[in-house]
C-alpha cells in the first residue's frame, strides 16, 4: 500500500512538472515564425470546449405518507406524493489534442442544481500519456471506478435511481482522489478492449466536507470494453472490481457478528488497543452486460447483472459509510459495527419494435448482514433495522421522443424481510411510482 501511494504521488508530481515544462516552452516559442508554429504543433493541434447537461422534473406517488425510500429520498411525514427536480446537471469539458489526434489533457466540471441546493458532482483534470497512448492520470473529484451501475450516468440509465446497494455503499458515487488508468487508445491495438483503473480515495465520498482520518481506500477495476461478435453482432462487456479500504476506530468498542447462548448476535470487542486501528471496508464485485440487436432500427434486447459482497463498517443504525466521525446527540463517539454483506441487481431491457419505445424489468437485493435473516433479527441481539434485507422489483416504460427528450414511468415494489423487531414484523408499505421527463442538451 505504501509503495503504491509513493508511486501515485510520484506520477502526480511528474505529470505536473511535464505540464509546467510544456507551458514554459510554448511561452518561449515565437509563434510568428514558421519554425515556431511547427514547434507549437508538436504540443498542440486543437482544443475543444463542450457544454452538456440535463434536467429531470418528476412526480412521485408513494404507498404511504412519510416513508423512507431510495427512490429519490425519503418522503416528509405528511407527504405521499410530490413534484421534485431530481437532477439538474450542467457539465463543461475541455480537451486538448496533439498533432496525432490523441488527447493530451482533459478538464471536467459538473454541478447539480435542484430545489435542495447546488452541489459539485465532478471537478477533475486528466493528463494522457502521448508517447505510448496507453496511460492516463486523473486527480480531483470523480466517480469511483467500482462496478458498472455506479459509473452509468443518471442521464443514460433506464431506471430512475441506482439500486439500494449501490446507493448505500457508494453514496453520490464520487470521491476525492487520484487514479491511474491503462487504456490503449489505438484503434488497432491488440489490447484496445481492455481497461484497468487503479486509484486511491479518501473513502467517505461526497458526504464528507473533509477527510477525518489518514486511511485511504484502494479501488481497482479491470474491464473488457464492449466487444461486438462478427457473426451475430451481439455486444458483450464485463468487469471485476475490488475496494480495499476502511476507517479509523475512534473508540475502544467495536461490534462483530457472533453467537451468545446459541443466538446470533453482535459481540462487543472492547479494548483500548482498538483505538487507531482500521475497521474494514472491503468490497468485491463482478458484472456482465449483453446487448442483442433486434434488427435495423429496432433497438436491442439487453441483460445486465452485477454481484457485490464483502465487509462493511458503519454504525448500529445504518450500513452507510459515515461521512463524519459518528457521534450521538450529546456528541459522544459511537462504536462501529462490522457486517458481512452482499447484494446484486439484474436488468432486462427490451425495445418495442423500434428505438423510441422501451420497457425495463429490474430486480435488486441488498442484504446488509448475511449472518442473520428473518426472525433471527430480534430485540436483545443488538440487531437493528439496518440489518434487514430488502428485495426490490422494478417495472418501467420509456419513450424517447427525440435525442433531447425522454419520458419515463417506473414502479418500485419494495419488499423487506419479516423480523421480530417492532415495526418490521411484516412488509412495509413503501412502494413508489415515478413519472419523469428528461430534457437533455
XYZ file of C-alpha atoms in Angstrom:
441
model
C 0.000 0.000 0.000
C 2.792 2.444 0.932
C 4.650 1.598 -2.284
C 1.517 2.253 -4.340
C 0.975 5.593 -2.593
C 4.570 6.594 -3.292
C 4.285 5.649 -6.956
C 0.993 7.514 -7.294
C 2.432 10.649 -5.668
C 5.486 10.458 -7.932
C 3.261 10.162 -11.004
C 1.257 13.211 -9.940
C 4.413 15.271 -9.435
C 5.886 14.159 -12.762
C 2.698 14.972 -14.647
C 2.583 18.411 -13.016
C 6.226 19.049 -13.915
C 5.612 17.943 -17.508
C 2.639 20.281 -17.872
C 4.595 23.229 -16.455
C 7.576 22.462 -18.674
C 5.383 22.264 -21.773
C 3.732 25.584 -20.965
C 7.139 27.202 -20.369
C 8.384 26.014 -23.751
C 5.253 27.237 -25.503
C 5.631 30.646 -23.852
C 9.238 30.869 -25.046
C 8.458 29.991 -28.689
C 7.997 32.782 -31.220
C 4.716 31.788 -32.852
C 5.063 34.398 -35.602
C 7.664 32.272 -37.420
C 7.170 29.051 -39.359
C 9.628 27.311 -37.059
C 7.692 28.461 -34.035
C 4.382 27.313 -35.496
C 5.895 23.894 -36.245
C 7.211 23.589 -32.716
C 3.835 24.528 -31.272
C 2.158 21.809 -33.349
C 4.276 19.225 -31.543
C 2.365 20.036 -28.361
C -0.990 21.269 -29.576
C -3.092 20.707 -32.642
C -6.543 21.818 -31.481
C -8.722 22.008 -28.432
C -12.418 21.588 -27.762
C -14.779 23.094 -25.206
C -18.152 21.398 -24.771
C -21.178 22.112 -22.606
C -23.812 19.498 -21.861
C -26.492 18.834 -19.296
C -29.920 17.543 -18.436
C -32.782 18.200 -16.034
C -35.195 15.633 -14.579
C -38.500 17.054 -13.302
C -40.691 14.311 -11.873
C -43.855 13.447 -9.991
C -43.905 10.624 -7.434
C -46.642 8.833 -5.524
C -45.770 6.678 -2.503
C -47.763 3.868 -0.918
C -47.823 5.704 2.403
C -47.024 9.062 3.975
C -43.566 9.757 5.363
C -41.947 6.583 4.046
C -38.198 6.025 3.921
C -37.204 5.498 0.301
C -34.296 5.025 -2.047
C -36.450 6.206 -4.958
C -35.167 9.769 -4.770
C -35.065 10.259 -0.995
C -37.402 9.968 1.989
C -40.899 11.475 1.908
C -41.785 14.110 4.549
C -44.050 12.932 7.370
C -47.303 14.283 5.906
C -46.482 13.629 2.234
C -47.303 10.673 -0.020
C -46.924 12.463 -3.376
C -44.604 15.191 -4.610
C -43.159 17.133 -7.504
C -39.361 17.378 -7.421
C -36.478 18.312 -9.659
C -34.477 15.131 -9.194
C -31.387 16.327 -11.021
C -30.324 19.477 -12.824
C -26.877 18.868 -14.263
C -24.646 21.192 -16.260
C -21.223 19.960 -17.326
C -18.265 21.598 -19.011
C -15.485 19.583 -20.670
C -12.269 20.986 -22.090
C -9.944 18.729 -24.096
C -6.607 19.414 -25.755
C -5.389 17.209 -28.640
C -1.952 16.833 -30.189
C -0.881 16.554 -33.825
C -1.727 12.821 -33.830
C -5.350 13.479 -32.809
C -4.684 11.982 -29.386
C -5.878 13.687 -26.181
C -3.240 15.452 -24.114
C -5.232 16.868 -21.207
C -8.869 16.967 -20.137
C -10.678 19.139 -17.623
C -14.233 18.470 -16.430
C -16.577 20.389 -14.158
C -20.160 19.345 -13.379
C -22.631 20.654 -10.843
C -26.128 19.627 -9.831
C -28.772 22.286 -9.104
C -32.192 21.390 -7.657
C -34.658 22.772 -5.102
C -32.394 21.235 -2.454
C -29.402 23.391 -3.406
C -26.383 23.408 -5.710
C -23.678 20.764 -5.356
C -20.478 19.941 -7.234
C -20.539 16.488 -8.782
C -17.343 16.351 -10.874
C -14.255 18.532 -10.739
C -11.139 16.874 -12.099
C -8.253 17.064 -14.505
C -6.748 14.256 -16.552
C -3.379 14.071 -18.291
C -2.709 11.484 -21.008
C 0.415 9.601 -21.970
C 1.103 10.784 -25.540
C 4.164 8.629 -26.197
C 2.644 5.174 -25.927
C -1.042 6.201 -25.789
C -1.660 3.691 -23.021
C -1.968 5.533 -19.722
C -3.751 8.471 -18.134
C -3.699 10.066 -14.702
C -6.689 11.822 -13.169
C -6.985 13.744 -9.930
C -9.822 15.576 -8.212
C -13.480 14.743 -7.595
C -14.818 11.990 -9.857
C -16.688 8.676 -9.917
C -15.092 5.784 -8.077
C -14.023 3.043 -10.537
C -16.119 0.283 -8.974
C -18.760 -1.721 -10.804
C -20.994 -0.852 -13.718
C -24.123 0.742 -12.276
C -22.176 3.220 -10.130
C -20.473 4.597 -13.242
C -23.519 4.575 -15.542
C -24.728 8.162 -15.940
C -28.108 9.043 -14.456
C -28.943 10.620 -17.814
C -28.446 7.301 -19.643
C -29.830 4.858 -17.089
C -33.190 3.201 -17.832
C -34.318 3.347 -14.186
C -34.918 6.471 -12.074
C -32.309 5.518 -9.474
C -29.466 3.130 -8.867
C -30.240 0.124 -6.680
C -30.380 0.285 -2.890
C -26.998 -1.450 -2.587
C -25.268 0.986 -4.946
C -26.742 3.975 -3.113
C -25.738 2.761 0.349
C -22.236 1.522 -0.431
C -21.360 4.281 -2.938
C -23.488 7.272 -1.951
C -23.146 10.089 -4.547
C -20.880 7.656 -6.480
C -17.947 10.088 -6.336
C -14.978 10.740 -4.076
C -11.804 12.793 -3.884
C -8.683 11.009 -5.044
C -6.280 10.149 -7.831
C -6.365 7.301 -10.352
C -4.084 5.766 -12.965
C -5.740 4.096 -15.969
C -4.386 1.683 -18.540
C -6.451 2.060 -21.719
C -4.845 1.593 -25.157
C -6.204 4.292 -27.482
C -5.085 2.996 -30.876
C -7.991 1.527 -32.862
C -5.813 -1.421 -33.963
C -4.079 -2.069 -30.635
C -4.394 -5.760 -29.609
C -5.455 -4.696 -26.065
C -7.903 -1.985 -27.161
C -10.803 -3.746 -25.391
C -9.005 -3.786 -22.030
C -9.240 -1.069 -19.397
C -7.649 -1.128 -15.939
C -8.234 1.582 -13.318
C -6.375 1.800 -10.005
C -6.917 4.689 -7.595
C -6.646 5.971 -4.038
C -9.577 7.827 -2.456
C -10.452 9.497 0.847
C -13.188 6.916 1.377
C -16.116 8.959 2.694
C -17.347 10.140 -0.702
C -19.057 13.497 -1.103
C -20.948 13.053 2.187
C -17.840 14.435 3.926
C -16.579 18.015 3.733
C -13.126 16.882 4.821
C -11.235 13.637 5.371
C -11.456 12.645 9.055
C -8.703 10.011 9.050
C -5.467 9.308 7.194
C -6.549 5.972 5.775
C -7.269 5.793 2.059
C -9.409 3.385 0.039
C -7.703 1.483 -2.762
C -10.147 0.844 -5.616
C -9.320 -1.152 -8.738
C -11.315 -2.378 -11.711
C -10.388 -4.460 -14.728
C -12.898 -4.358 -17.555
C -13.495 -5.674 -21.032
C -14.971 -2.817 -23.071
C -17.950 -3.567 -25.344
C -16.923 -6.186 -27.913
C -19.137 -6.950 -30.907
C -19.098 -10.502 -32.240
C -18.866 -10.545 -36.005
C -21.203 -13.478 -36.559
C -24.322 -12.448 -34.632
C -23.485 -8.790 -33.782
C -24.012 -9.411 -30.070
C -22.165 -6.923 -27.849
C -20.552 -8.179 -24.637
C -18.787 -6.293 -21.860
C -17.748 -7.295 -18.331
C -15.673 -6.270 -15.364
C -14.345 -7.190 -11.939
C -13.843 -4.672 -9.128
C -12.310 -4.503 -5.673
C -12.411 -1.863 -2.953
C -9.896 -2.378 -0.151
C -10.324 0.312 2.440
C -11.707 1.124 5.841
C -11.991 3.774 8.509
C -10.139 4.542 11.687
C -11.643 3.450 15.004
C -12.013 6.332 17.444
C -13.398 4.304 20.372
C -12.284 1.086 22.094
C -15.629 -0.550 21.261
C -16.300 -2.449 18.077
C -19.049 -4.970 17.320
C -18.813 -8.081 15.157
C -21.306 -10.842 14.460
C -21.099 -13.898 16.702
C -23.258 -16.097 18.942
C -24.299 -15.890 22.577
C -26.395 -18.576 24.297
C -26.990 -20.168 20.907
C -28.394 -16.965 19.454
C -26.848 -14.934 16.652
C -25.951 -11.521 17.961
C -23.424 -8.707 17.827
C -20.500 -9.392 20.142
C -18.657 -6.475 21.728
C -14.876 -6.246 21.459
C -13.840 -3.548 23.944
C -10.115 -2.945 24.092
C -8.115 0.263 24.290
C -5.822 -1.204 21.643
C -8.694 -0.926 19.161
C -8.347 2.858 19.090
C -6.435 3.851 15.962
C -6.911 0.533 14.177
C -8.607 0.368 10.789
C -12.065 -1.183 10.644
C -12.527 -2.881 7.247
C -14.470 -1.685 4.238
C -13.793 -4.435 1.692
C -15.944 -4.934 -1.422
C -15.558 -7.484 -4.220
C -17.737 -7.383 -7.317
C -18.253 -8.682 -10.847
C -20.566 -7.504 -13.632
C -21.617 -8.559 -17.149
C -23.604 -6.720 -19.850
C -25.000 -8.238 -23.047
C -26.777 -6.429 -25.908
C -28.572 -8.417 -28.612
C -29.642 -6.446 -31.709
C -33.275 -6.883 -32.782
C -32.743 -5.669 -36.332
C -32.146 -2.423 -38.214
C -33.690 0.486 -36.282
C -35.465 -1.960 -33.965
C -33.171 -1.489 -30.977
C -31.769 -4.098 -28.621
C -32.515 -6.712 -26.027
C -30.200 -6.110 -23.071
C -29.220 -8.074 -19.971
C -27.130 -6.714 -17.100
C -26.095 -8.388 -13.869
C -23.769 -7.338 -11.061
C -22.960 -9.013 -7.733
C -21.070 -7.467 -4.802
C -20.145 -8.883 -1.411
C -17.718 -8.068 1.380
C -17.431 -6.398 4.782
C -18.905 -3.018 5.632
C -18.155 -0.854 8.672
C -20.778 1.612 9.856
C -22.920 2.093 12.984
C -25.775 0.270 14.701
C -28.407 2.352 12.905
C -27.105 2.263 9.330
C -24.755 0.463 6.967
C -23.999 3.632 5.023
C -20.353 4.703 5.111
C -20.036 7.513 7.695
C -19.162 10.933 6.280
C -18.023 12.191 9.693
C -16.840 10.575 12.916
C -20.089 9.008 14.219
C -21.465 10.642 17.396
C -24.746 10.634 19.302
C -26.931 13.651 20.098
C -24.684 14.557 23.032
C -21.541 14.427 20.898
C -20.289 11.126 22.326
C -18.484 8.983 19.773
C -20.400 5.890 18.703
C -18.951 2.380 18.424
C -18.546 0.839 14.973
C -20.326 -2.258 13.646
C -18.736 -4.613 11.099
C -21.192 -6.571 8.949
C -20.735 -9.139 6.141
C -22.995 -8.080 3.265
C -23.942 -8.993 -0.271
C -26.259 -7.732 -2.973
C -26.947 -7.793 -6.673
C -29.092 -6.427 -9.472
C -30.409 -7.880 -12.716
C -31.746 -5.820 -15.640
C -33.839 -6.934 -18.605
C -34.290 -4.138 -21.168
C -36.272 -4.504 -24.389
C -37.048 -2.123 -27.251
C -40.600 -2.485 -28.578
C -40.289 -2.662 -32.337
C -38.187 0.490 -32.630
C -35.753 2.627 -30.639
C -38.416 5.037 -29.354
C -40.229 2.591 -27.065
C -38.542 0.567 -24.350
C -39.506 -1.484 -21.299
C -37.257 -2.389 -18.386
C -37.609 -5.003 -15.656
C -35.173 -4.851 -12.761
C -34.633 -6.944 -9.653
C -32.156 -5.987 -6.960
C -31.440 -7.052 -3.419
C -29.258 -5.793 -0.616
C -28.571 -7.940 2.440
C -26.596 -5.786 4.886
C -25.941 -8.706 7.235
C -25.562 -12.129 5.624
C -25.211 -13.853 9.010
C -28.835 -13.312 10.034
C -32.249 -13.392 8.413
C -35.938 -13.143 9.212
C -36.976 -13.834 12.795
C -33.336 -14.054 13.924
C -33.401 -10.261 13.813
C -34.968 -9.632 17.189
C -34.767 -7.349 20.219
C -31.937 -8.103 22.621
C -29.497 -9.201 19.913
C -28.076 -5.778 19.102
C -29.570 -6.163 15.628
C -31.477 -3.190 14.206
C -33.459 -2.279 11.059
C -30.047 -1.693 9.438
C -29.617 -5.495 9.344
C -32.794 -6.189 7.350
C -32.603 -7.486 3.783
C -34.589 -5.690 1.065
C -35.665 -7.030 -2.323
C -36.925 -4.614 -4.978
C -38.699 -5.326 -8.251
C -38.969 -2.502 -10.752
C -41.015 -2.206 -13.941
C -40.768 0.747 -16.288
C -41.676 2.123 -19.694
C -39.551 4.712 -21.538
C -40.432 6.811 -24.560
C -37.600 8.564 -26.424
C -39.364 11.427 -28.217
C -36.092 12.606 -29.755
C -32.439 12.859 -28.820
C -33.214 15.632 -26.308
C -36.445 14.456 -24.651
C -37.233 11.257 -22.750
C -40.302 10.197 -20.739
C -40.274 7.509 -18.040
C -42.931 5.769 -15.963
C -41.496 3.403 -13.359
C -42.850 1.487 -10.365
C -40.786 0.101 -7.459
C -42.143 -2.869 -5.463
C -40.050 -2.877 -2.275
C -40.117 -5.963 -0.037
C -38.351 -6.196 3.325
C -37.937 -9.470 5.186
C -40.218 -10.001 8.188
C -38.428 -9.859 11.536
C -39.204 -9.793 15.258
C -38.281 -6.107 15.517
C -41.202 -3.799 16.345
C -42.446 -2.120 13.159
C -40.757 -4.696 10.918
C -42.789 -7.844 11.623
C -44.301 -7.610 8.129
C -43.669 -5.850 4.834
C -43.653 -2.048 4.974
C -45.922 -0.087 2.635
C -43.137 1.732 0.774
C -43.714 1.151 -2.950
C -43.197 4.216 -5.182
C -44.448 5.286 -8.621
C -42.202 7.716 -10.532
C -43.224 9.725 -13.614
C -40.306 11.649 -15.098
C -39.385 13.867 -18.034
C -35.755 14.369 -19.010
C -34.575 17.299 -21.115
C -31.037 16.970 -22.431
C -28.692 19.109 -24.463
